[in-house]
Short mmCIF file of C-alpha atoms in Angstrom, two decimals:
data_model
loop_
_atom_site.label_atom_id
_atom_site.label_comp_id
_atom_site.label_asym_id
_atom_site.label_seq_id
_atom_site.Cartn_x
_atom_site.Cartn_y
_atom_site.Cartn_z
CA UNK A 1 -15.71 7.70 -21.71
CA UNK A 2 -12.60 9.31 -20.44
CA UNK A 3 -10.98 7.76 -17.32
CA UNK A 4 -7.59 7.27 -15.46
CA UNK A 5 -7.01 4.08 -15.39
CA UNK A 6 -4.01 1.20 -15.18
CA UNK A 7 -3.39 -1.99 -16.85
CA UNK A 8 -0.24 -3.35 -15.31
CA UNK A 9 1.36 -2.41 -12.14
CA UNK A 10 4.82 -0.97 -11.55
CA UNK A 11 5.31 -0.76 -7.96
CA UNK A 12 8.87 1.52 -8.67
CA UNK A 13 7.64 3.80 -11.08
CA UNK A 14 3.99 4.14 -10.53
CA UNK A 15 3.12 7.33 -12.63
CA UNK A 16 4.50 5.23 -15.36
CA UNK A 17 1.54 2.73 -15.92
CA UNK A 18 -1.04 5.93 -15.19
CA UNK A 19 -2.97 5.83 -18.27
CA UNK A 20 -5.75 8.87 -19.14
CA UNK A 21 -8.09 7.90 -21.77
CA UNK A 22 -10.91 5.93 -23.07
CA UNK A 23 -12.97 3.25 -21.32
CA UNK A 24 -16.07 1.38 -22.10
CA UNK A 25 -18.82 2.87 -20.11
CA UNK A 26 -19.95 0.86 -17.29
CA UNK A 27 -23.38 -1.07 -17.40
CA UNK A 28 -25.58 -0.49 -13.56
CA UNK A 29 -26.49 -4.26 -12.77
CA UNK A 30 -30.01 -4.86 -10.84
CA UNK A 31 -30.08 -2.72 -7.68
CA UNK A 32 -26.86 -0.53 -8.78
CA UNK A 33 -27.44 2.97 -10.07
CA UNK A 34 -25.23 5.15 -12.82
CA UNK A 35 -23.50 8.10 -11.26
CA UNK A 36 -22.54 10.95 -14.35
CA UNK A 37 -19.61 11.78 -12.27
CA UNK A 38 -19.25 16.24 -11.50
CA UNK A 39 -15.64 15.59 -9.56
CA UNK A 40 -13.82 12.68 -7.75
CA UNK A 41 -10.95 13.38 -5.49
CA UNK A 42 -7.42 11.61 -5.17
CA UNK A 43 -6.03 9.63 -2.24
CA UNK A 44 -3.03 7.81 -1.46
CA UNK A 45 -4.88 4.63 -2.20
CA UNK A 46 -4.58 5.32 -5.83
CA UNK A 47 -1.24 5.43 -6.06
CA UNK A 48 -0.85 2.33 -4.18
CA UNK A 49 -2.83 0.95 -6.73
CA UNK A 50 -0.93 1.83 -9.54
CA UNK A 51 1.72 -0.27 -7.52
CA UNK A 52 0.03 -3.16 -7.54
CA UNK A 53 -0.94 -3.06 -3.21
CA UNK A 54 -4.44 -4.63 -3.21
CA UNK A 55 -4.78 -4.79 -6.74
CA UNK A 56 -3.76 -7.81 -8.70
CA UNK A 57 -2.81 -7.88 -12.31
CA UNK A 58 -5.58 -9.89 -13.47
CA UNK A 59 -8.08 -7.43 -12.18
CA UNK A 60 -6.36 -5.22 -14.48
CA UNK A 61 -7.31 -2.59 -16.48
CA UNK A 62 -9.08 -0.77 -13.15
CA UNK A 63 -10.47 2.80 -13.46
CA UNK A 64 -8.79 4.48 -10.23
CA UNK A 65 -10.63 6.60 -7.43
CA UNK A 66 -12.27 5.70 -4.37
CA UNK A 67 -14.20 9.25 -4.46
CA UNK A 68 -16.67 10.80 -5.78
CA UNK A 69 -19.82 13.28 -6.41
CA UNK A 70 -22.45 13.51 -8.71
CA UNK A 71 -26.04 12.86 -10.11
CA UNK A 72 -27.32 9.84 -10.18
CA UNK A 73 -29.43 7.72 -12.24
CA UNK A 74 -32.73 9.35 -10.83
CA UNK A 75 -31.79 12.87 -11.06
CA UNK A 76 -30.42 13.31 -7.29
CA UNK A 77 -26.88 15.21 -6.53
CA UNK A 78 -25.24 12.43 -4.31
CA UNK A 79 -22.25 11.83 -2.59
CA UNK A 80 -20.32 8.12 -3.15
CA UNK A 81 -19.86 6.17 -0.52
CA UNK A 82 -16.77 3.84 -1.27
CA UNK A 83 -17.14 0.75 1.29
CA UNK A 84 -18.47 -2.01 -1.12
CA UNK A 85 -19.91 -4.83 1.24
CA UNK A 86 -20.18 -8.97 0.48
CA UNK A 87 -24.10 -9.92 -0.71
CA UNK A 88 -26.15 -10.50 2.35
CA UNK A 89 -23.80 -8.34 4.72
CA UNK A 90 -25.75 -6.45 7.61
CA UNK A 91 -24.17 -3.98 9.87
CA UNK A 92 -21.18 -1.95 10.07
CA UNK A 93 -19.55 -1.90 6.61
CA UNK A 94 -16.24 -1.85 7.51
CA UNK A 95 -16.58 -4.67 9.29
CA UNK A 96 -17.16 -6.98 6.88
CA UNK A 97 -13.67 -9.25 5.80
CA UNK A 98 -14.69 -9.45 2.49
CA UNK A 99 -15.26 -6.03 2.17
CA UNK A 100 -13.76 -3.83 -0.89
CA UNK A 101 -13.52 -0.37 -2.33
CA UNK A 102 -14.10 1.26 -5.29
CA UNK A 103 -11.22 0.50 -7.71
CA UNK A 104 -10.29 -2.79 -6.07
CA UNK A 105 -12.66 -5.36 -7.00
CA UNK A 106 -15.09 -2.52 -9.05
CA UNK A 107 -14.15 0.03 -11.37
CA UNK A 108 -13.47 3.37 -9.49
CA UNK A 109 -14.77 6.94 -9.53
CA UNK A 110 -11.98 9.06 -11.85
CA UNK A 111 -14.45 8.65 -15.28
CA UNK A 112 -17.50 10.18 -16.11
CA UNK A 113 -19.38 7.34 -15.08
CA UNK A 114 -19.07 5.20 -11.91
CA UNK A 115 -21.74 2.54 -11.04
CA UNK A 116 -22.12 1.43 -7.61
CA UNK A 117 -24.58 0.16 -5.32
CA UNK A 118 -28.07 2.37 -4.75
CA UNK A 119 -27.47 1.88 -0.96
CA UNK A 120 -24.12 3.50 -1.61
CA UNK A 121 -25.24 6.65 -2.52
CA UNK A 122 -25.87 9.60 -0.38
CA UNK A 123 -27.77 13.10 -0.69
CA UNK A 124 -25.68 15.55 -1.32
CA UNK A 125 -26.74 18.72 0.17
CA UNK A 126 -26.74 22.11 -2.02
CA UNK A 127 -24.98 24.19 0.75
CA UNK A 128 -21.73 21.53 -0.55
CA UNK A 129 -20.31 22.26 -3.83
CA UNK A 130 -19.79 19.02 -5.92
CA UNK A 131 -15.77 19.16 -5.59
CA UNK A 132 -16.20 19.70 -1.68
CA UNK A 133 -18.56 16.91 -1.05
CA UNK A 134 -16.40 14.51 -3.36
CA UNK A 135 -13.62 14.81 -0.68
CA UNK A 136 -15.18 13.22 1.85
CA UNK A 137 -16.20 9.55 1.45
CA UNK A 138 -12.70 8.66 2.27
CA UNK A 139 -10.06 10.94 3.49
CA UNK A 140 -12.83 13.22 5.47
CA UNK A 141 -15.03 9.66 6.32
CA UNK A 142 -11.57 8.15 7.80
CA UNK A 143 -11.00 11.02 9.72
CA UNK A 144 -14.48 11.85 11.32
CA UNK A 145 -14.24 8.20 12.33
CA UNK A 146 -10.90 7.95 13.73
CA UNK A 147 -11.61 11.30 15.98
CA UNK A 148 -15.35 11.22 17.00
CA UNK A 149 -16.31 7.26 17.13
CA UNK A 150 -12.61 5.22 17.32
CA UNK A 151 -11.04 7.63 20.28
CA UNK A 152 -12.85 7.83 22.88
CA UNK A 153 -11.83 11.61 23.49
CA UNK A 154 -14.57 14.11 23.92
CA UNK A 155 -13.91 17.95 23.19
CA UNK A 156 -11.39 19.89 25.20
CA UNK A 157 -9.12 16.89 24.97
CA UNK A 158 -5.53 17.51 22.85
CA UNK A 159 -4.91 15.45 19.82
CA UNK A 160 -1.75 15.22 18.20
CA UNK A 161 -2.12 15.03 14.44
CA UNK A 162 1.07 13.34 12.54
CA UNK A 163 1.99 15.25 8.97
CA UNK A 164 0.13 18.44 8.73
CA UNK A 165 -0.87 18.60 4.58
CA UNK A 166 -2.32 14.97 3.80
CA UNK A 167 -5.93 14.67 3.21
CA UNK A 168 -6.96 12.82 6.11
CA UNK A 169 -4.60 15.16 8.31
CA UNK A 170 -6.56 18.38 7.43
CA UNK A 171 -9.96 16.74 7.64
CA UNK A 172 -8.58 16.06 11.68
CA UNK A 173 -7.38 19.61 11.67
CA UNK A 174 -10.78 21.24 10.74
CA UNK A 175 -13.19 18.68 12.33
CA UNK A 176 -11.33 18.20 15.56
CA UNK A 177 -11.28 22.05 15.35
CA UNK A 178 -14.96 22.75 15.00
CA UNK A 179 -15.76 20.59 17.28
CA UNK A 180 -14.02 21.90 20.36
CA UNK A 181 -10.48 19.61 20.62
CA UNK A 182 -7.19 21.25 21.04
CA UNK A 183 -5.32 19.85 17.82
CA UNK A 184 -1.82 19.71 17.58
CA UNK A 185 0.41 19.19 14.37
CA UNK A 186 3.53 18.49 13.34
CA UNK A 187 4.95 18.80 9.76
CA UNK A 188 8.03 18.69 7.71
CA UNK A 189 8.46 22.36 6.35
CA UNK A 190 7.41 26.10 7.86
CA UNK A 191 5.48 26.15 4.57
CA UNK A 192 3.00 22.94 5.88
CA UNK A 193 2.83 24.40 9.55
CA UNK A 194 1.61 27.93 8.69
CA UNK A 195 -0.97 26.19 6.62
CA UNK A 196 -1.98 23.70 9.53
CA UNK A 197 -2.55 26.87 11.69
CA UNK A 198 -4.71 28.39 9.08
CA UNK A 199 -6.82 25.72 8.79
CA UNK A 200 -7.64 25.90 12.62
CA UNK A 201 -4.38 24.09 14.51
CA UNK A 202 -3.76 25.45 17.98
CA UNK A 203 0.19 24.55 17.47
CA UNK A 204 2.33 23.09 14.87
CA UNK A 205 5.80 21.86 15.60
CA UNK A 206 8.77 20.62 13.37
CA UNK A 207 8.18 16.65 12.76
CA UNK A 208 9.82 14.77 15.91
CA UNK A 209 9.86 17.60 18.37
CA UNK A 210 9.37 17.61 22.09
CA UNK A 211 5.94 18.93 22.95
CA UNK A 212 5.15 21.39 25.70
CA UNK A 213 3.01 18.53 27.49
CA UNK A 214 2.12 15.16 26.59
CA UNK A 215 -1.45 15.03 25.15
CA UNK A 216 -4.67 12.62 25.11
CA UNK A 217 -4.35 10.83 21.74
CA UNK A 218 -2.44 11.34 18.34
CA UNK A 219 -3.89 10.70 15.27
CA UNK A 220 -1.70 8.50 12.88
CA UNK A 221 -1.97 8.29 8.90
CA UNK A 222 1.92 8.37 9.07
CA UNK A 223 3.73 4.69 10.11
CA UNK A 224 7.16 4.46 10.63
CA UNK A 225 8.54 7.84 10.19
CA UNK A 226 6.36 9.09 12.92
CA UNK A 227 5.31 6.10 15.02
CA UNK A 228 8.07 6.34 17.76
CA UNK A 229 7.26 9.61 18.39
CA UNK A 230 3.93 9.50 18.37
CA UNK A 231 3.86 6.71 21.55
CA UNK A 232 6.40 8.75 23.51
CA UNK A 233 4.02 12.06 23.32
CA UNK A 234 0.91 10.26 24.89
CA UNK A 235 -0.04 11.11 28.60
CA UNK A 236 -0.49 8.04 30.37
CA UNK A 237 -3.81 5.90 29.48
CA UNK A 238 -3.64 7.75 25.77
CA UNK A 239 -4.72 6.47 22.48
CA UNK A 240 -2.94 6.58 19.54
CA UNK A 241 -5.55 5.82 16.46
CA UNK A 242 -4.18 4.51 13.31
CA UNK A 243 -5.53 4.58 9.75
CA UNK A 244 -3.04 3.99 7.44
CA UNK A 245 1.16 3.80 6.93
CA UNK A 246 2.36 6.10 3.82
CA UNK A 247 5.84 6.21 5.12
CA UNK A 248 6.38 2.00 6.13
CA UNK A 249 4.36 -0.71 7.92
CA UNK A 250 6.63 -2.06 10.50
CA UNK A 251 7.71 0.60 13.07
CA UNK A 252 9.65 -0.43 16.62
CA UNK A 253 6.35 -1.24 18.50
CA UNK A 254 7.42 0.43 21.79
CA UNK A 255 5.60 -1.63 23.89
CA UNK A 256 7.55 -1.20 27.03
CA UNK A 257 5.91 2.38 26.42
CA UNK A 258 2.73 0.71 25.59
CA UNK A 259 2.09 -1.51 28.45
CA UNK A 260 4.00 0.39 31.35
CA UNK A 261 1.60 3.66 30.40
CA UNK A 262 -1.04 1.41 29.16
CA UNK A 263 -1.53 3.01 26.15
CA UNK A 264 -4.46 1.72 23.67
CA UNK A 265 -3.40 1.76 20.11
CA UNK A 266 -6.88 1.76 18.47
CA UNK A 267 -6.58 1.08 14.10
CA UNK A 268 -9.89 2.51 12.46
CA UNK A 269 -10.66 2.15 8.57
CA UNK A 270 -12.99 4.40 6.15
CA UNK A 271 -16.34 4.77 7.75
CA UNK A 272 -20.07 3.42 7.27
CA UNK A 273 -22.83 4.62 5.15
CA UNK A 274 -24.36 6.25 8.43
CA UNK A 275 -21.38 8.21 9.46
CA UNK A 276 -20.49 9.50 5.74
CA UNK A 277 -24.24 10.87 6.49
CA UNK A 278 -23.50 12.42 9.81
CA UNK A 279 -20.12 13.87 8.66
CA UNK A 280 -22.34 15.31 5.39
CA UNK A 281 -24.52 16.72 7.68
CA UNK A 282 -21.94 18.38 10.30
CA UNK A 283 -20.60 19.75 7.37
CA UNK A 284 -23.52 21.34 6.27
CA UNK A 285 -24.32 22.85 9.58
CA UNK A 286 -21.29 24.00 10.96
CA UNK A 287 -19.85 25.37 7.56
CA UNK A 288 -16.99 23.74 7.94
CA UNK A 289 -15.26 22.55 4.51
CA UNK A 290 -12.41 20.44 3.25
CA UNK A 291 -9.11 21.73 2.61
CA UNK A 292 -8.96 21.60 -1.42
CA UNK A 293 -5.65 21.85 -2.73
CA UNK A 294 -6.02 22.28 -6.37
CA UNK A 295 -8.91 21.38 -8.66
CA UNK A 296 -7.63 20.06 -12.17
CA UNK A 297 -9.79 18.83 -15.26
CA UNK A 298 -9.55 14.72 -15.07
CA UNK A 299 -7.91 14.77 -18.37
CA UNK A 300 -5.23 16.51 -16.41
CA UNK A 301 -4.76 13.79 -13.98
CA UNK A 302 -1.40 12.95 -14.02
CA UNK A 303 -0.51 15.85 -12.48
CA UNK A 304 -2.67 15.61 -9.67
CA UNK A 305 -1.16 12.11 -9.15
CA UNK A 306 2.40 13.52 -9.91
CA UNK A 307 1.63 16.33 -7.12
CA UNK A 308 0.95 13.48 -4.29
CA UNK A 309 3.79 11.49 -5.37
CA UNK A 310 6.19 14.42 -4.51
CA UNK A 311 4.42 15.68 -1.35
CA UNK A 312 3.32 18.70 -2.94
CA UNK A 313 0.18 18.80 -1.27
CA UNK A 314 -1.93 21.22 0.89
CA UNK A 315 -5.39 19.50 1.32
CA UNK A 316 -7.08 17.50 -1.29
CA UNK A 317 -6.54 17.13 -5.15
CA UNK A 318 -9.44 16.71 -7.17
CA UNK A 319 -10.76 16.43 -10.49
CA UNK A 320 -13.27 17.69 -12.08
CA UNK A 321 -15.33 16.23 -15.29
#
């Protein structure tokens, strides 16, 4: 079956060990299902993978992709959800230390086929096309939890979101959005802030900039380029909720910021089976929809991948088989 896949990792060059071809196709152990995959989305986590981050050489060859949306074994349009628990783990998924996703310790979700789990699968309504719904399992899951169960902040607050064209950034955008928050954005280039206020943003502002007020909690997918900032533009007794670091891992902590206003910096990772549900379903009734940037056939990957490597993004990539 065709795939996109890598064998060795090459954390300076990454696009180099991206390899689109053929792969055995998987075989659903007891209590997994076969998923003939319609169209699996791209996240920074794969290209972190074709670095090596999380994924060891002897795992090696790994089918990439966290995402994805299809028909299962049984007939049934489903959704993926990536958060692969330890045997005999009850409770929140993403809980769980030995917890992994697809493409780490399994093969992933950018091949025809992808077996997972039957617990991992969820109904995918019709009213979501199968490239919509295959955004959401992790940059849309990540952000629904981040805003409505990490924060704390209820509608009508103002949320800063950091980097206005990532995935995860314009899931905040248009969730925080329909659901009655003030959302605030900054990005790197007039091009990113226009589209940040189409999607729904009250304001965007140039990365780094003063803001006309201090607001309620900032939503971080950014790390070091944006961290400082991000802890001086919290009101006192804000919350700064962090799911990831694409530009470093070690920022200046600011904590004479972070105690004297006694901030709460909250991190918050994927979601559970349950909320991928919810956010499924608050999809389907509000109409809102993810951002899609470009849809490519998977035997075009490379420049999908190529496209998040250089920033070139405006909402998700995804592939379609």
């Amino acid at each position: 079956m065709l795939a996109a896949f890598v064998s060795t990792p090459a954390p300076e060059d990454p696009l180099s060990v991206l390899e689109v071809g053929d792969r055995p196709e998987p075989e659903a152990p007891e209590g997994w299902t076969t998923v003939q995959v319609k169209a699996a989305s791209l996240n920074h986590h794969d290209l972190f993978s074709l670095r090596g981050v999380g994924l060891p050489a002897e795992r090696m060859p790994m089918i990439l992709g966290c995402d994805a949306a299809g028909i299962d074994a049984d007939g049934n349009e489903v959704v993926v959800h990536a958060v692969l628990t330890s045997p005999g783990w009850t409770g929140d998924e993403t809980m769980d230390p030995k917890r992994s996703l697809l493409s780490e310790v399994h093969q992933g979700t950018l091949a025809e086929q992808v077996v997972v789990p039957r617990r991992n699968v969820v109904p995918k309504p019709a009213e979501l096309s199968f490239a919509e719904a295959a955004c959401l399992p992790t940059a849309w899951l990540t952000a629904y939890r981040m805003l409505f169960v990490r924060s704390g902040l209820r509608p009508g607050s103002t949320v800063l979101v950091q980097g206005a064209s990532g995935g995860v950034a314009t899931a905040l955008i248009k969730l925080g959005s329909a659901a009655g928050y003030r959302v605030w954005v900054t990005g790197r280039s007039e091009e990113k802030r226009t589209a940040a206020l189409a999607l729904g943003a009250d304001q965007a502002f140039e990365t780094g900039a003063r803001l006309p007020e201090r607001v309620d909690g900032v939503m971080e997918t950014v790390g070091e380029a944006t961290w400082s900032h991000s802890i001086k533009s919290l009101k006192p007794g804000g919350v700064v909720v962090t799911c990831g670091a694409t530009s470093g891992f070690n920022p200046g902590a600011e904590l004479n910021r972070v105690f004297f206003t006694q901030l709460s910096v909250i991190g918050s990772t994927m979601g559970t089976r349950d909320e991928l549900d919810d956010l499924i379903q608050m999809c389907r009734i509000t109409g809102v929809r993810p951002q899609i940037d470009v849809e490519l056939p998977l035997a075009q990957a490379r420049d999908g991948f190529a496209r998040m490597l250089e920033g070139r993004t405006a909402g998700k990539i995804v592939f379609t088989v």
